[in-house]
Amino acid sequence: MHNPGTASQERFPAADRFAEGAQFIAGRLTKGTSGRRHAVVDPATGEEVYTYDLAGAEDVDAAVAAAREAFPGWSSATPGERSDALHRFAAVLAERAEDFARAESLQCGKPLKLSREFDVPGTVDNTAFFAGAARHLQGQSAGEYSGDHTSYVRREPIGVVGSIAPWNYPLQMAAWKVLPAIAAGNTIVLKPAELTPLTSLLFAQAATAAGLPDGVLNIVTGTGREAGEHLVGHPDVAMTSFTGSTGVGKRVAEVATATVKRLHLELGGKAPFVVFDDADLDAAVNGAVAGALINTGQDCTAATRAYVQRPLYEAFVERTAALMETVRLGDPFAPGTDLGPLISHAQRDRVAGFVDRARGYARVVTGGEAPGGDLAKGAYYRPTLIADAAQDSEIVQSEIFGPVLVVLPFDTDDEGIRLANDTPYGLAASAWSGSVYRANRATRDIKAGCVWINDHIPILSEMPHGGYKASGFGKDMSVYSFEEYTQVKHVMFDNTAVVRKDWHRTIFGDR
């Protein structure tokens, strides 16, 4: 029997929905067959809240088989039928919003206000968007491009998609993987991070409650090395979509290449935050603190490198540090909490290691430590501002994934843009200026998949999300995501009824 853990009914109202196991295959929960167990831990307390049997290769095979069996029926459903199912899905998610919010905060440690106001409504909106988008899978209009033929383009689903989602936004990342895939007529097997499977499993249960056919959406909860690699390399999986670190993304690409499947990668980031000397300083300071600390900095688009033009630099450092010091750490379920813990003590220690090493070459302006007292048992780390680091230093170049912002000065606009581009990553960036010309230049010259002007972080279902360079390729959300989840087919009809075509002479006979 699975251990429900120590979380109270108030913190984990959906606990009884996991009694049968942490694998969701062909419409029902089952236990994993790996022979190993894993605990979901509340990072705010260090307490186990749910223990389950991890998936093994047999579970992955069963999930892929279920998805393969469901594919003919789901792919041949009309766009309207898939749209109706997704509209029902959005309605069920909205009805269960509080269960989702509490489960997300419990497994991730994120403040309940973030789960309630960002993760859950964003997922409901994303589902509603793809319910509409399912009716707009279009190819190019028909035409007589050769003169003797009519050509048109079909968009067709690929088949079974095997996706892997990360632990920082488990619910939203599950939605970003699942929704465009199934809206386009594919079926899917999703592997969530073993640290945070709860909301992915609730998501799949909601899909079944909304009437999606069994096997369209399957969940296998196991380790990356066992369940993940088996899923990516499975011969019946036609496409892999992965969100996670660049290092792991390289391994995913290596495994996927062996079976020549479609690949979509959304990888790491090190987002620059460029403040020109004509920016609204108060707006930039507020934007930097919010953009750096959202989800305790565990966000691949979080503001991590603030480049501030020299006239504003000292004031920016002073005011940003002061605002960071007002951010309230605490129990994720307490109304007054602004910042929760990191996902685990191991991640907290990793972040602390970056900061501790930076003390040898940079200045820790504020933060740089774990709190004591009642918070000491959780994976908490204070909001941290670092200044005076060199551009080529580890703290500037490497993805930290924690509540740490590094500030560096620049002199000319050219230098600011150059420094913004000077990492291997290119997922997101922002520029802050009162000049439309400076802002427009930043949107052109900063190499990132998203560039915000005078803001940092907001995302929309209608707009694509994906990176440049080592941040990967392909898009989540928006109609652009259908480029990942559909195959383009050219269809050509002869219009002449001529038996012997003129071009046949190149093979036999003369003109």
PDB file of N, CA and C in Angstrom, residues 6-16 99 102 333:
ATOM      1  N   THR A   6       2.758  12.440   5.772  1.00  0.00           N
ATOM      2  CA  THR A   6       2.346  13.140   6.985  1.00  0.00           C
ATOM      3  C   THR A   6       1.608  14.446   6.718  1.00  0.00           C
ATOM      4  N   ALA A   7       1.394  14.798   5.448  1.00  0.00           N
ATOM      5  CA  ALA A   7       0.731  16.063   5.137  1.00  0.00           C
ATOM      6  C   ALA A   7      -0.722  16.045   5.604  1.00  0.00           C
ATOM      7  N   SER A   8      -1.184  17.179   6.115  1.00  0.00           N
ATOM      8  CA  SER A   8      -2.558  17.268   6.595  1.00  0.00           C
ATOM      9  C   SER A   8      -3.533  17.325   5.425  1.00  0.00           C
ATOM     10  N   GLN A   9      -4.792  17.057   5.735  1.00  0.00           N
ATOM     11  CA  GLN A   9      -5.843  17.146   4.723  1.00  0.00           C
ATOM     12  C   GLN A   9      -5.921  18.554   4.140  1.00  0.00           C
ATOM     13  N   GLU A  10      -5.675  19.554   4.982  1.00  0.00           N
ATOM     14  CA  GLU A  10      -5.734  20.942   4.501  1.00  0.00           C
ATOM     15  C   GLU A  10      -4.637  21.219   3.476  1.00  0.00           C
ATOM     16  N   ARG A  11      -3.436  20.703   3.729  1.00  0.00           N
ATOM     17  CA  ARG A  11      -2.328  20.942   2.810  1.00  0.00           C
ATOM     18  C   ARG A  11      -2.406  20.047   1.581  1.00  0.00           C
ATOM     19  N   PHE A  12      -2.982  18.871   1.717  1.00  0.00           N
ATOM     20  CA  PHE A  12      -2.984  17.893   0.630  1.00  0.00           C
ATOM     21  C   PHE A  12      -4.370  17.267   0.502  1.00  0.00           C
ATOM     22  N   PRO A  13      -5.362  18.061   0.080  1.00  0.00           N
ATOM     23  CA  PRO A  13      -6.732  17.545   0.036  1.00  0.00           C
ATOM     24  C   PRO A  13      -6.942  16.430  -0.982  1.00  0.00           C
ATOM     25  N   ALA A  14      -6.063  16.328  -1.977  1.00  0.00           N
ATOM     26  CA  ALA A  14      -6.238  15.316  -3.025  1.00  0.00           C
ATOM     27  C   ALA A  14      -5.472  14.033  -2.735  1.00  0.00           C
ATOM     28  N   ALA A  15      -5.006  13.836  -1.507  1.00  0.00           N
ATOM     29  CA  ALA A  15      -4.150  12.695  -1.184  1.00  0.00           C
ATOM     30  C   ALA A  15      -4.781  11.364  -1.560  1.00  0.00           C
ATOM     31  N   ASP A  16      -6.098  11.254  -1.375  1.00  0.00           N
ATOM     32  CA  ASP A  16      -6.745   9.965  -1.632  1.00  0.00           C
ATOM     33  C   ASP A  16      -6.783   9.604  -3.107  1.00  0.00           C
ATOM     34  N   ASP A  99      -7.370  21.994  -5.470  1.00  0.00           N
ATOM     35  CA  ASP A  99      -6.611  20.754  -5.272  1.00  0.00           C
ATOM     36  C   ASP A  99      -5.267  20.831  -5.997  1.00  0.00           C
ATOM     37  N   ARG A 102      -2.806  23.371  -4.150  1.00  0.00           N
ATOM     38  CA  ARG A 102      -2.231  22.866  -2.900  1.00  0.00           C
ATOM     39  C   ARG A 102      -1.236  21.736  -3.164  1.00  0.00           C
ATOM     40  N   PHE A 333       2.193  27.789   2.667  1.00  0.00           N
ATOM     41  CA  PHE A 333       0.745  27.859   2.839  1.00  0.00           C
ATOM     42  C   PHE A 333       0.306  29.042   3.705  1.00  0.00           C
TER      43      PHE A 333
END
